[in-house]
Structures are given as structure tokens and as C-alpha cells.
Amino acid sequence: MTRVFSGIQPTGEQHLGNFLGATRNWARRQHETDAFFCVVDLHALTIKLPDGEVRDGSLRLAQMLMAVGLDPEVCTLFVQSHVREHAELAWLMQCNVSFGELSRMTQFKDKSDQHAFVSAGLFTYPALQAADILLYDTNEVPVGDDQRQHIEITRDIADRFNSHYGETFVLPEAVIPETGARVMDLQNPGNKMSKSSESPKGTIGLLDDPKQIEKKIKSAVTDTDGEVRFDFAQKPGVSNLLSILGAATDRDPASLAVDYAQYGPLKADTAAAVIELIEPIQARYRELESDPAETARLLAMGADKAREIAAATMDRARTNVGLLID
Ligand code: TYM
């Protein structure tokens, strides 16, 4: 059976980009694959956050992932730091990736510009991500478009390791959705929607109330020519709305454009479609939120399942790389 793995950081609130680009597809794929989904708390430590945020955020994110539709009885849902092999394999990955390769990662360039303290962990972040993926003999990694480069470097590291030390890792493929892979900021459609966005008006949180969502979409930046056309280069704001509407209704954004002569109705329909999609998630989240002990139990169950596979891969890697086995 196809093995699927993906991860998500427990920082900030989840937004429409995470959902349309990644987690919605995780929920869809869990039934037909052997799927592992991971709250990557160690990755969140690469940037200094307020005390308690990673701990609380991990629990809340796990609840949100279940609200989105991940069923811990169907897939393996767990927290990265609960499976120690992630940090251990990350070291072997760091020793098999070059300084030059890490220096070319666009995410490092973007993030290091935003922070005064640039940790070594932020620089070696892709090595930990490669460890996450390779530990599970992963075939497919469902992600949004911004993770493309990370999956590429994972393949490069795996390939190098295999040719150097013998067949150890499976080479994974990125699986990126046709629509929703790159949801843009509603106020700055040249930037992707993100948790760290300076404009909260540009980001739709999965916990925003319907009135807020409507307001944000209605005040989304468009342009002055008034024509509804799917053309990201010339009309990024309008194309972003068409993409969101297309992803929310499972329709092709370019063909949706012909239904609209003006921006007003496009915005109204986009808002309605997003609200319809998000409201049931919010209701499920509110239920799950009231029972953190049950969430912790489910995560412990997930970690037990994950550890079994991770330990076997780690043993193989330790042997092949040439360590004295204890
Ligand atoms: P993270 O936490 O930033 O994002 C989680 C997922 O959401 C997708 N995403 C988006 N998709 C479309 N439009 C957007 N505006 C948008 N913003 C975010 C991301 O592409 C991602 O799929 N490095 C990863 C976490 C990670 C990981 C892994 C992923 C760690 N280990 C192993 C896959 C496999 C990250 O920071 O994702």
C-alpha cells in the first residue's frame, strides 16, 4: 500500500492555505493509503516563540487536524518529538547534505531575514524534514507548493545516502494539488497566505467567525479593470479569489471565471463557499477542544505506531552508515 507522510508546524493559527493546500488532501487520502501525519514541534523550535506556545499549539493543532477530518483510527497522527528517531536521523541527514545545498533553500533566506537571532536549527531545518519523511519509507508527500524545494532536497539526500552506504531509503514524491496549492494573501496577492503575515486581514484563519471571513473576502485587493479572468501574472487578486472558490467547490478556477461579470458576486460566492467549508470544521473543533486528555491518548497511540516503523528504519540507517551497533 502507498505510504504517505506529511507534517505541519504547531505555530500560529491554521489558515485556509494550510487547509486547501495540504490538510484537506490528507483527510481525503488517509482512507486509500497507509498515512502518517505529524505535528512537527521540533521544527517550531527553530524560531524563538513565547513560552508554552509549542506545547499548547501542538495539542490544538492535533485537535484541528482531527476536526479537518483526520481519523486517528484510520491514519497515524502523532507529535514529532514523541518519536526520538526524528532527531537522531536528522543528524545523519545533516552529515549528508552540504552547506551549499542548505544555503540555497529559499525558505531559509526568507526566514533568516525576518529574525535577529538566526539559529543553526533554522539553517539545518531541511535535514530534519528529510529525516521525517525518510523514516517512514514514504512514497508520497502531500504538501502545498511552497514545500517543493524541501521534497527535492530530501530526494537528493536519500539518493546520495543510498549510493554511498547502500540501499537504505525510499525516494519520496511530492504530491501537490492542482488547485489550492498556493493560496495567496488577500491583501497582498503577491505573497502566499501565511501565519506570520503582517496583515491579519489578508489571512483567513480556520477559526475566524463567518462575519470576519465575509468581511476579509469582500475587502480583498483586486484591481481596477473590472474584468473577471484567471491570470495570475496580470490579475493576482482576482485569480486568487477564483482559485479559492475553485478549490472550495472542486471546480476549475479558469472555467469559473466565465460565470462572473463583476467582482462583487465573485467575492460573495467565494465567501459563501469558504464559510460552508469551514463551519463544520469549527463545530467539530469546539467539541474536541473540551477533551484534551482524549487527544493526548490518541497522540500517544499514534506515536506508538510511528515508533515501530521509525525504529526499524533507524536501525537500518545506523548499520549502513557504519556505526558500531550496540
Ligand atoms: P507548514 O506548517 O508551513 O504548512 C503546512 C502545510 O500547509 C501548506 N501551506 C499552504 N498551501 C497552500 N497555500 C498556502 N498559502 C499555504 N501555506 C502553507 C504547506 O505547503 C504545507 O504542506 N516544512 C513544513 C513542515 C514539515 C513537513 C515535514 C512537511 C516538516 N516536516 C515533512 C512535509 C513532510 C512546513 O513548515 O509546513
mmCIF file of C-alpha atoms and ligand atoms in Angstrom:
data_model
loop_
_atom_site.group_PDB
_atom_site.id
_atom_site.type_symbol
_atom_site.label_atom_id
_atom_site.label_comp_id
_atom_site.label_asym_id
_atom_site.label_seq_id
_atom_site.Cartn_x
_atom_site.Cartn_y
_atom_site.Cartn_z
ATOM 1 C CA MET A 1 0.000 0.000 0.000
ATOM 2 C CA THR A 2 1.235 3.501 -0.777
ATOM 3 C CA ARG A 3 2.870 5.076 2.261
ATOM 4 C CA VAL A 4 2.030 8.744 2.754
ATOM 5 C CA PHE A 5 3.745 11.131 5.167
ATOM 6 C CA SER A 6 3.317 14.828 5.781
ATOM 7 C CA GLY A 7 3.958 17.330 8.556
ATOM 8 C CA ILE A 8 2.713 20.667 9.795
ATOM 9 C CA GLN A 9 4.094 23.171 12.285
ATOM 10 C CA PRO A 10 2.219 23.922 15.518
ATOM 11 C CA THR A 11 2.735 27.662 15.320
ATOM 12 C CA GLY A 12 0.070 30.324 14.973
ATOM 13 C CA GLU A 13 -3.470 29.630 13.857
ATOM 14 C CA GLN A 14 -4.228 27.305 10.983
ATOM 15 C CA HIS A 15 -5.409 29.125 7.876
ATOM 16 C CA LEU A 16 -7.202 28.461 4.636
ATOM 17 C CA GLY A 17 -3.875 27.937 2.828
ATOM 18 C CA ASN A 18 -2.868 25.045 5.092
ATOM 19 C CA PHE A 19 -6.295 23.510 4.623
ATOM 20 C CA LEU A 20 -6.683 23.841 0.842
ATOM 21 C CA GLY A 21 -3.010 23.218 0.111
ATOM 22 C CA ALA A 22 -2.443 20.313 2.460
ATOM 23 C CA THR A 23 -4.627 19.060 5.297
ATOM 24 C CA ARG A 24 -7.836 18.638 3.317
ATOM 25 C CA ASN A 25 -5.943 16.340 0.963
ATOM 26 C CA TRP A 26 -4.512 14.435 3.901
ATOM 27 C CA ALA A 27 -8.023 13.702 5.126
ATOM 28 C CA ARG A 28 -9.042 12.548 1.658
ATOM 29 C CA ARG A 29 -6.024 10.294 1.116
ATOM 30 C CA GLN A 30 -5.981 8.614 4.544
ATOM 31 C CA HIS A 31 -8.557 6.014 3.507
ATOM 32 C CA GLU A 32 -6.773 4.674 0.469
ATOM 33 C CA THR A 33 -3.166 4.758 1.768
ATOM 34 C CA ASP A 34 -1.063 3.934 4.812
ATOM 35 C CA ALA A 35 -0.845 7.509 6.042
ATOM 36 C CA PHE A 36 1.295 9.190 8.718
ATOM 37 C CA PHE A 37 0.694 12.798 9.726
ATOM 38 C CA CYS A 38 2.968 14.607 12.100
ATOM 39 C CA VAL A 39 2.777 17.739 14.240
ATOM 40 C CA VAL A 40 6.356 18.930 13.764
ATOM 41 C CA ASP A 41 7.043 20.554 17.118
ATOM 42 C CA LEU A 42 10.845 20.272 16.787
ATOM 43 C CA HIS A 43 10.697 22.343 13.615
ATOM 44 C CA ALA A 44 8.775 25.017 15.517
ATOM 45 C CA LEU A 45 11.753 25.392 17.872
ATOM 46 C CA THR A 46 13.904 26.780 15.053
ATOM 47 C CA ILE A 47 12.363 30.165 15.819
ATOM 48 C CA LYS A 48 12.048 31.532 19.364
ATOM 49 C CA LEU A 49 8.410 31.525 20.430
ATOM 50 C CA PRO A 50 6.679 32.635 23.637
ATOM 51 C CA ASP A 51 6.856 30.071 26.484
ATOM 52 C CA GLY A 52 4.249 27.329 26.246
ATOM 53 C CA GLU A 53 3.276 28.102 22.666
ATOM 54 C CA VAL A 54 4.743 24.949 21.143
ATOM 55 C CA ARG A 55 3.188 22.710 23.817
ATOM 56 C CA ASP A 56 -0.282 24.264 23.652
ATOM 57 C CA GLY A 57 -0.060 24.713 19.904
ATOM 58 C CA SER A 58 0.731 21.022 19.383
ATOM 59 C CA LEU A 59 -2.382 19.901 21.214
ATOM 60 C CA ARG A 60 -4.583 22.469 19.478
ATOM 61 C CA LEU A 61 -3.162 21.592 16.087
ATOM 62 C CA ALA A 62 -3.802 17.881 16.654
ATOM 63 C CA GLN A 63 -7.409 18.773 17.509
ATOM 64 C CA MET A 64 -7.682 20.926 14.407
ATOM 65 C CA LEU A 65 -6.328 18.113 12.241
ATOM 66 C CA MET A 66 -8.985 15.807 13.623
ATOM 67 C CA ALA A 67 -11.620 18.492 13.080
ATOM 68 C CA VAL A 68 -10.483 18.752 9.463
ATOM 69 C CA GLY A 69 -11.147 15.032 9.141
ATOM 70 C CA LEU A 70 -8.060 13.039 10.134
ATOM 71 C CA ASP A 71 -9.218 9.942 11.963
ATOM 72 C CA PRO A 72 -6.543 8.582 14.341
ATOM 73 C CA GLU A 73 -8.111 5.136 13.958
ATOM 74 C CA VAL A 74 -7.513 5.299 10.195
ATOM 75 C CA CYS A 75 -4.212 7.179 9.872
ATOM 76 C CA THR A 76 -1.269 7.573 12.234
ATOM 77 C CA LEU A 77 -1.390 11.006 13.828
ATOM 78 C CA PHE A 78 1.470 11.880 16.167
ATOM 79 C CA VAL A 79 3.831 14.522 17.522
ATOM 80 C CA GLN A 80 7.375 14.584 16.131
ATOM 81 C CA SER A 81 9.216 14.893 19.472
ATOM 82 C CA HIS A 82 7.415 11.791 20.789
ATOM 83 C CA VAL A 83 9.359 9.688 18.306
ATOM 84 C CA ARG A 84 13.032 10.277 19.184
ATOM 85 C CA GLU A 85 14.267 8.763 15.922
ATOM 86 C CA HIS A 86 13.385 12.021 14.100
ATOM 87 C CA ALA A 87 16.133 13.937 15.901
ATOM 88 C CA GLU A 88 18.525 11.018 15.619
ATOM 89 C CA LEU A 89 18.127 10.531 11.877
ATOM 90 C CA ALA A 90 18.300 14.311 11.387
ATOM 91 C CA TRP A 91 21.942 14.138 12.470
ATOM 92 C CA LEU A 92 22.758 11.580 9.779
ATOM 93 C CA MET A 93 20.929 13.802 7.305
ATOM 94 C CA GLN A 94 22.971 16.845 8.372
ATOM 95 C CA CYS A 95 26.127 14.867 7.709
ATOM 96 C CA ASN A 96 24.917 14.047 4.201
ATOM 97 C CA VAL A 97 23.775 17.439 2.989
ATOM 98 C CA SER A 98 26.165 20.210 2.067
ATOM 99 C CA PHE A 99 26.405 23.743 3.399
ATOM 100 C CA GLY A 100 25.904 24.930 -0.200
ATOM 101 C CA GLU A 101 22.659 22.986 -0.638
ATOM 102 C CA LEU A 102 21.248 24.334 2.621
ATOM 103 C CA SER A 103 22.330 27.871 1.689
ATOM 104 C CA ARG A 104 20.225 27.695 -1.470
ATOM 105 C CA MET A 105 16.957 26.952 0.357
ATOM 106 C CA THR A 106 14.611 29.870 -0.286
ATOM 107 C CA GLN A 107 12.769 29.357 2.996
ATOM 108 C CA PHE A 108 15.997 29.864 4.935
ATOM 109 C CA LYS A 109 16.730 33.062 3.035
ATOM 110 C CA ASP A 110 13.193 34.395 3.708
ATOM 111 C CA LYS A 111 13.037 33.413 7.367
ATOM 112 C CA SER A 112 16.553 34.414 8.307
ATOM 113 C CA ASP A 113 15.802 37.933 7.045
ATOM 114 C CA GLN A 114 12.852 38.170 9.433
ATOM 115 C CA HIS A 115 14.676 37.330 12.682
ATOM 116 C CA ALA A 116 17.528 38.910 14.612
ATOM 117 C CA PHE A 117 18.626 35.559 16.098
ATOM 118 C CA VAL A 118 19.151 33.063 13.282
ATOM 119 C CA SER A 119 19.552 29.623 14.863
ATOM 120 C CA ALA A 120 21.664 26.840 13.355
ATOM 121 C CA GLY A 121 18.461 24.791 13.546
ATOM 122 C CA LEU A 122 16.773 27.163 11.111
ATOM 123 C CA PHE A 123 19.638 26.543 8.707
ATOM 124 C CA THR A 124 19.555 22.736 9.065
ATOM 125 C CA TYR A 125 15.732 22.622 9.104
ATOM 126 C CA PRO A 126 15.602 20.705 5.769
ATOM 127 C CA ALA A 127 17.736 17.902 7.251
ATOM 128 C CA LEU A 128 15.138 17.334 9.973
ATOM 129 C CA GLN A 129 12.363 17.445 7.399
ATOM 130 C CA ALA A 130 14.228 14.857 5.290
ATOM 131 C CA ALA A 131 14.513 12.651 8.383
ATOM 132 C CA ASP A 132 10.741 12.964 8.992
ATOM 133 C CA ILE A 133 9.958 11.756 5.506
ATOM 134 C CA LEU A 134 12.635 9.083 5.089
ATOM 135 C CA LEU A 135 11.982 7.402 8.449
ATOM 136 C CA TYR A 136 8.660 6.088 7.156
ATOM 137 C CA ASP A 137 9.727 4.689 3.758
ATOM 138 C CA THR A 138 7.433 7.322 2.312
ATOM 139 C CA ASN A 139 6.205 7.136 -1.275
ATOM 140 C CA GLU A 140 4.118 10.313 -1.355
ATOM 141 C CA VAL A 141 4.294 13.628 0.492
ATOM 142 C CA PRO A 142 1.089 15.682 0.090
ATOM 143 C CA VAL A 143 2.044 19.341 0.522
ATOM 144 C CA GLY A 144 1.392 22.832 -0.759
ATOM 145 C CA ASP A 145 3.564 24.320 -3.477
ATOM 146 C CA ASP A 146 5.949 26.071 -1.039
ATOM 147 C CA GLN A 147 7.321 22.694 0.097
ATOM 148 C CA ARG A 148 8.515 21.610 -3.347
ATOM 149 C CA GLN A 149 12.146 22.504 -2.696
ATOM 150 C CA HIS A 150 12.117 20.632 0.623
ATOM 151 C CA ILE A 151 10.962 17.417 -1.011
ATOM 152 C CA GLU A 152 13.574 17.845 -3.747
ATOM 153 C CA ILE A 153 16.397 18.157 -1.220
ATOM 154 C CA THR A 154 15.020 15.138 0.663
ATOM 155 C CA ARG A 155 15.256 13.090 -2.528
ATOM 156 C CA ASP A 156 18.782 14.351 -3.140
ATOM 157 C CA ILE A 157 19.907 13.398 0.362
ATOM 158 C CA ALA A 158 18.260 9.964 0.155
ATOM 159 C CA ASP A 159 19.795 9.293 -3.223
ATOM 160 C CA ARG A 160 23.256 10.340 -2.049
ATOM 161 C CA PHE A 161 22.945 8.246 1.123
ATOM 162 C CA ASN A 162 21.811 5.180 -0.841
ATOM 163 C CA SER A 163 24.641 5.393 -3.343
ATOM 164 C CA HIS A 164 27.201 5.957 -0.615
ATOM 165 C CA TYR A 165 26.053 3.492 2.026
ATOM 166 C CA GLY A 166 23.803 1.075 0.156
ATOM 167 C CA GLU A 167 20.023 0.972 -0.346
ATOM 168 C CA THR A 168 18.530 2.440 2.831
ATOM 169 C CA PHE A 169 15.770 4.915 1.989
ATOM 170 C CA VAL A 170 12.776 5.082 -0.330
ATOM 171 C CA LEU A 171 12.775 8.144 -2.620
ATOM 172 C CA PRO A 172 9.585 10.148 -1.968
ATOM 173 C CA GLU A 173 7.478 12.167 -4.433
ATOM 174 C CA ALA A 174 5.764 15.462 -3.642
ATOM 175 C CA VAL A 175 2.011 15.403 -4.300
ATOM 176 C CA ILE A 176 0.773 18.932 -4.907
ATOM 177 C CA PRO A 177 -2.911 19.674 -5.598
ATOM 178 C CA GLU A 178 -3.988 21.268 -8.872
ATOM 179 C CA THR A 179 -5.976 23.981 -7.138
ATOM 180 C CA GLY A 180 -5.283 25.408 -3.700
ATOM 181 C CA ALA A 181 -1.543 24.613 -3.754
ATOM 182 C CA ARG A 182 -0.694 28.286 -3.359
ATOM 183 C CA VAL A 183 -3.360 30.347 -1.618
ATOM 184 C CA MET A 184 -2.261 33.973 -1.652
ATOM 185 C CA ASP A 185 -2.682 36.734 0.928
ATOM 186 C CA LEU A 186 -5.955 38.594 0.304
ATOM 187 C CA GLN A 187 -4.335 41.985 0.863
ATOM 188 C CA ASN A 188 -1.003 41.262 -0.853
ATOM 189 C CA PRO A 189 -1.770 38.675 -3.517
ATOM 190 C CA GLY A 190 1.918 38.614 -4.466
ATOM 191 C CA ASN A 191 2.657 36.817 -1.158
ATOM 192 C CA LYS A 192 1.361 33.462 -0.037
ATOM 193 C CA MET A 193 -1.184 33.390 2.778
ATOM 194 C CA SER A 194 0.789 32.647 5.935
ATOM 195 C CA LYS A 195 0.566 32.560 9.691
ATOM 196 C CA SER A 196 3.262 35.166 10.033
ATOM 197 C CA SER A 197 1.537 37.582 7.679
ATOM 198 C CA GLU A 198 1.735 41.178 8.787
ATOM 199 C CA SER A 199 -1.811 41.702 7.559
ATOM 200 C CA PRO A 200 -4.334 39.649 9.544
ATOM 201 C CA LYS A 201 -6.903 40.955 7.059
ATOM 202 C CA GLY A 202 -5.111 39.018 4.347
ATOM 203 C CA THR A 203 -5.290 35.641 6.101
ATOM 204 C CA ILE A 204 -8.401 33.553 6.711
ATOM 205 C CA GLY A 205 -7.992 31.619 9.954
ATOM 206 C CA LEU A 206 -9.849 28.329 10.204
ATOM 207 C CA LEU A 207 -11.300 29.659 13.446
ATOM 208 C CA ASP A 208 -12.370 33.059 12.101
ATOM 209 C CA ASP A 209 -16.069 33.638 12.540
ATOM 210 C CA PRO A 210 -18.211 33.739 9.385
ATOM 211 C CA LYS A 211 -18.710 37.523 9.596
ATOM 212 C CA GLN A 212 -14.945 38.082 9.719
ATOM 213 C CA ILE A 213 -14.425 35.734 6.771
ATOM 214 C CA GLU A 214 -17.029 37.562 4.730
ATOM 215 C CA LYS A 215 -15.500 40.915 5.565
ATOM 216 C CA LYS A 216 -11.975 39.790 4.690
ATOM 217 C CA ILE A 217 -13.025 38.343 1.337
ATOM 218 C CA LYS A 218 -15.171 41.352 0.464
ATOM 219 C CA SER A 219 -12.254 43.682 1.151
ATOM 220 C CA ALA A 220 -9.738 41.510 -0.738
ATOM 221 C CA VAL A 221 -7.490 43.505 -3.051
ATOM 222 C CA THR A 222 -8.412 43.153 -6.726
ATOM 223 C CA ASP A 223 -7.662 45.702 -9.462
ATOM 224 C CA THR A 224 -9.407 48.466 -11.352
ATOM 225 C CA ASP A 225 -10.154 46.959 -14.776
ATOM 226 C CA GLY A 226 -13.243 45.134 -13.545
ATOM 227 C CA GLU A 227 -12.774 42.020 -15.686
ATOM 228 C CA VAL A 228 -13.017 38.553 -14.113
ATOM 229 C CA ARG A 229 -10.282 36.476 -15.721
ATOM 230 C CA PHE A 230 -7.935 33.761 -14.426
ATOM 231 C CA ASP A 231 -4.480 35.209 -14.991
ATOM 232 C CA PHE A 232 -2.126 35.183 -12.010
ATOM 233 C CA ALA A 233 0.519 37.343 -13.682
ATOM 234 C CA GLN A 234 -1.796 40.224 -14.674
ATOM 235 C CA LYS A 235 -4.613 39.779 -12.135
ATOM 236 C CA PRO A 236 -3.237 38.160 -8.972
ATOM 237 C CA GLY A 237 -6.038 39.272 -6.620
ATOM 238 C CA VAL A 238 -8.906 38.135 -8.836
ATOM 239 C CA SER A 239 -7.104 34.909 -9.753
ATOM 240 C CA ASN A 240 -6.545 34.151 -6.078
ATOM 241 C CA LEU A 241 -10.282 34.507 -5.408
ATOM 242 C CA LEU A 242 -11.056 32.239 -8.369
ATOM 243 C CA SER A 243 -8.551 29.686 -7.058
ATOM 244 C CA ILE A 244 -10.060 29.751 -3.599
ATOM 245 C CA LEU A 245 -13.577 29.397 -4.988
ATOM 246 C CA GLY A 246 -12.386 26.631 -7.326
ATOM 247 C CA ALA A 247 -10.617 24.729 -4.551
ATOM 248 C CA ALA A 248 -13.567 25.157 -2.176
ATOM 249 C CA THR A 249 -16.086 23.868 -4.719
ATOM 250 C CA ASP A 250 -13.819 21.382 -6.531
ATOM 251 C CA ARG A 251 -14.100 23.285 -9.803
ATOM 252 C CA ASP A 252 -11.562 24.571 -12.268
ATOM 253 C CA PRO A 253 -10.750 28.253 -11.491
ATOM 254 C CA ALA A 254 -10.283 29.273 -15.143
ATOM 255 C CA SER A 255 -13.677 27.943 -16.202
ATOM 256 C CA LEU A 256 -15.359 29.541 -13.167
ATOM 257 C CA ALA A 257 -14.330 32.984 -14.435
ATOM 258 C CA VAL A 258 -16.911 32.951 -17.247
ATOM 259 C CA ASP A 259 -19.729 32.862 -14.659
ATOM 260 C CA TYR A 260 -18.808 36.331 -13.384
ATOM 261 C CA ALA A 261 -19.059 39.739 -14.975
ATOM 262 C CA GLN A 262 -18.159 41.675 -11.811
ATOM 263 C CA TYR A 263 -16.024 41.334 -8.704
ATOM 264 C CA GLY A 264 -18.894 41.744 -6.214
ATOM 265 C CA PRO A 265 -20.682 38.458 -6.990
ATOM 266 C CA LEU A 266 -17.346 36.599 -7.223
ATOM 267 C CA LYS A 267 -16.446 37.804 -3.744
ATOM 268 C CA ALA A 268 -19.887 36.958 -2.357
ATOM 269 C CA ASP A 269 -19.790 33.417 -3.769
ATOM 270 C CA THR A 270 -16.210 32.874 -2.605
ATOM 271 C CA ALA A 271 -17.101 33.984 0.918
ATOM 272 C CA ALA A 272 -20.177 31.729 0.989
ATOM 273 C CA ALA A 273 -18.201 28.721 -0.280
ATOM 274 C CA VAL A 274 -15.410 29.231 2.255
ATOM 275 C CA ILE A 275 -17.855 29.639 5.128
ATOM 276 C CA GLU A 276 -19.709 26.485 4.115
ATOM 277 C CA LEU A 277 -16.424 24.604 4.094
ATOM 278 C CA ILE A 278 -15.139 25.948 7.397
ATOM 279 C CA GLU A 279 -18.249 25.976 9.592
ATOM 280 C CA PRO A 280 -18.441 22.197 10.153
ATOM 281 C CA ILE A 281 -14.709 22.139 10.944
ATOM 282 C CA GLN A 282 -15.238 24.799 13.596
ATOM 283 C CA ALA A 283 -18.112 22.854 15.151
ATOM 284 C CA ARG A 284 -16.023 19.663 15.379
ATOM 285 C CA TYR A 285 -13.063 21.601 16.750
ATOM 286 C CA ARG A 286 -15.202 23.043 19.561
ATOM 287 C CA GLU A 287 -16.205 19.510 20.584
ATOM 288 C CA LEU A 288 -12.659 18.132 20.512
ATOM 289 C CA GLU A 289 -11.278 21.141 22.375
ATOM 290 C CA SER A 290 -13.213 20.179 25.503
ATOM 291 C CA ASP A 291 -11.364 16.871 25.932
ATOM 292 C CA PRO A 292 -7.575 17.386 25.844
ATOM 293 C CA ALA A 293 -6.957 14.113 27.728
ATOM 294 C CA GLU A 294 -8.594 12.141 24.926
ATOM 295 C CA THR A 295 -6.471 13.990 22.346
ATOM 296 C CA ALA A 296 -3.336 13.159 24.344
ATOM 297 C CA ARG A 297 -4.379 9.490 24.444
ATOM 298 C CA LEU A 298 -4.870 9.397 20.686
ATOM 299 C CA LEU A 299 -1.497 11.072 20.093
ATOM 300 C CA ALA A 300 0.236 8.530 22.342
ATOM 301 C CA MET A 301 -1.380 5.752 20.328
ATOM 302 C CA GLY A 302 -0.136 7.396 17.113
ATOM 303 C CA ALA A 303 3.400 7.745 18.494
ATOM 304 C CA ASP A 304 3.477 4.032 19.368
ATOM 305 C CA LYS A 305 2.532 3.103 15.815
ATOM 306 C CA ALA A 306 5.004 5.586 14.298
ATOM 307 C CA ARG A 307 7.865 4.454 16.550
ATOM 308 C CA GLU A 308 7.651 0.885 15.283
ATOM 309 C CA ILE A 309 8.372 1.911 11.704
ATOM 310 C CA ALA A 310 10.827 4.658 12.633
ATOM 311 C CA ALA A 311 12.908 2.364 14.844
ATOM 312 C CA ALA A 312 13.317 -0.208 12.056
ATOM 313 C CA THR A 313 14.449 2.442 9.554
ATOM 314 C CA MET A 314 16.792 3.996 12.101
ATOM 315 C CA ASP A 315 18.423 0.603 12.792
ATOM 316 C CA ARG A 316 18.966 0.136 9.077
ATOM 317 C CA ALA A 317 20.461 3.611 8.729
ATOM 318 C CA ARG A 318 22.757 3.145 11.735
ATOM 319 C CA THR A 319 24.053 -0.139 10.385
ATOM 320 C CA ASN A 320 24.507 1.060 6.810
ATOM 321 C CA VAL A 321 26.224 4.307 7.744
ATOM 322 C CA GLY A 322 28.817 2.266 9.589
ATOM 323 C CA LEU A 323 28.210 2.830 13.295
ATOM 324 C CA LEU A 324 29.224 0.211 15.836
ATOM 325 C CA ILE A 325 25.910 -1.391 16.724
ATOM 326 C CA ASP A 326 25.240 -1.690 20.462
HETATM 327 P P1 TYM B 1 3.753 24.494 7.296
HETATM 328 O O1 TYM B 1 3.426 24.177 8.711
HETATM 329 O O2 TYM B 1 4.250 25.851 6.965
HETATM 330 O O3 TYM B 1 2.495 24.236 6.376
HETATM 331 C C1 TYM B 1 1.754 23.022 6.408
HETATM 332 C C2 TYM B 1 1.234 22.707 5.023
HETATM 333 O O4 TYM B 1 0.411 23.771 4.538
HETATM 334 C C3 TYM B 1 0.835 24.156 3.242
HETATM 335 N N1 TYM B 1 0.615 25.612 3.083
HETATM 336 C C4 TYM B 1 -0.032 26.159 2.052
HETATM 337 N N2 TYM B 1 -0.648 25.622 0.980
HETATM 338 C C5 TYM B 1 -1.246 26.477 0.106
HETATM 339 N N3 TYM B 1 -1.266 27.826 0.258
HETATM 340 C C6 TYM B 1 -0.652 28.410 1.312
HETATM 341 N N4 TYM B 1 -0.697 29.741 1.456
HETATM 342 C C7 TYM B 1 -0.012 27.570 2.269
HETATM 343 N N5 TYM B 1 0.664 27.809 3.427
HETATM 344 C C8 TYM B 1 1.030 26.609 3.901
HETATM 345 C C9 TYM B 1 2.304 23.819 3.197
HETATM 346 O O5 TYM B 1 2.763 23.671 1.870
HETATM 347 C C10 TYM B 1 2.355 22.527 3.982
HETATM 348 O O6 TYM B 1 2.089 21.408 3.169
HETATM 349 N N6 TYM B 1 8.254 22.437 6.490
HETATM 350 C C11 TYM B 1 6.839 22.132 6.628
HETATM 351 C C12 TYM B 1 6.507 21.144 7.720
HETATM 352 C C13 TYM B 1 7.179 19.810 7.615
HETATM 353 C C14 TYM B 1 6.896 18.806 6.653
HETATM 354 C C15 TYM B 1 7.723 17.696 7.017
HETATM 355 C C16 TYM B 1 6.054 18.739 5.553
HETATM 356 C C17 TYM B 1 8.124 19.318 8.475
HETATM 357 N N7 TYM B 1 8.438 18.042 8.135
HETATM 358 C C18 TYM B 1 7.707 16.537 6.248
HETATM 359 C C19 TYM B 1 6.058 17.572 4.792
HETATM 360 C C20 TYM B 1 6.883 16.478 5.156
HETATM 361 C C21 TYM B 1 6.107 23.432 6.981
HETATM 362 O O7 TYM B 1 6.663 24.315 7.575
HETATM 363 O O8 TYM B 1 4.762 23.412 6.709
#
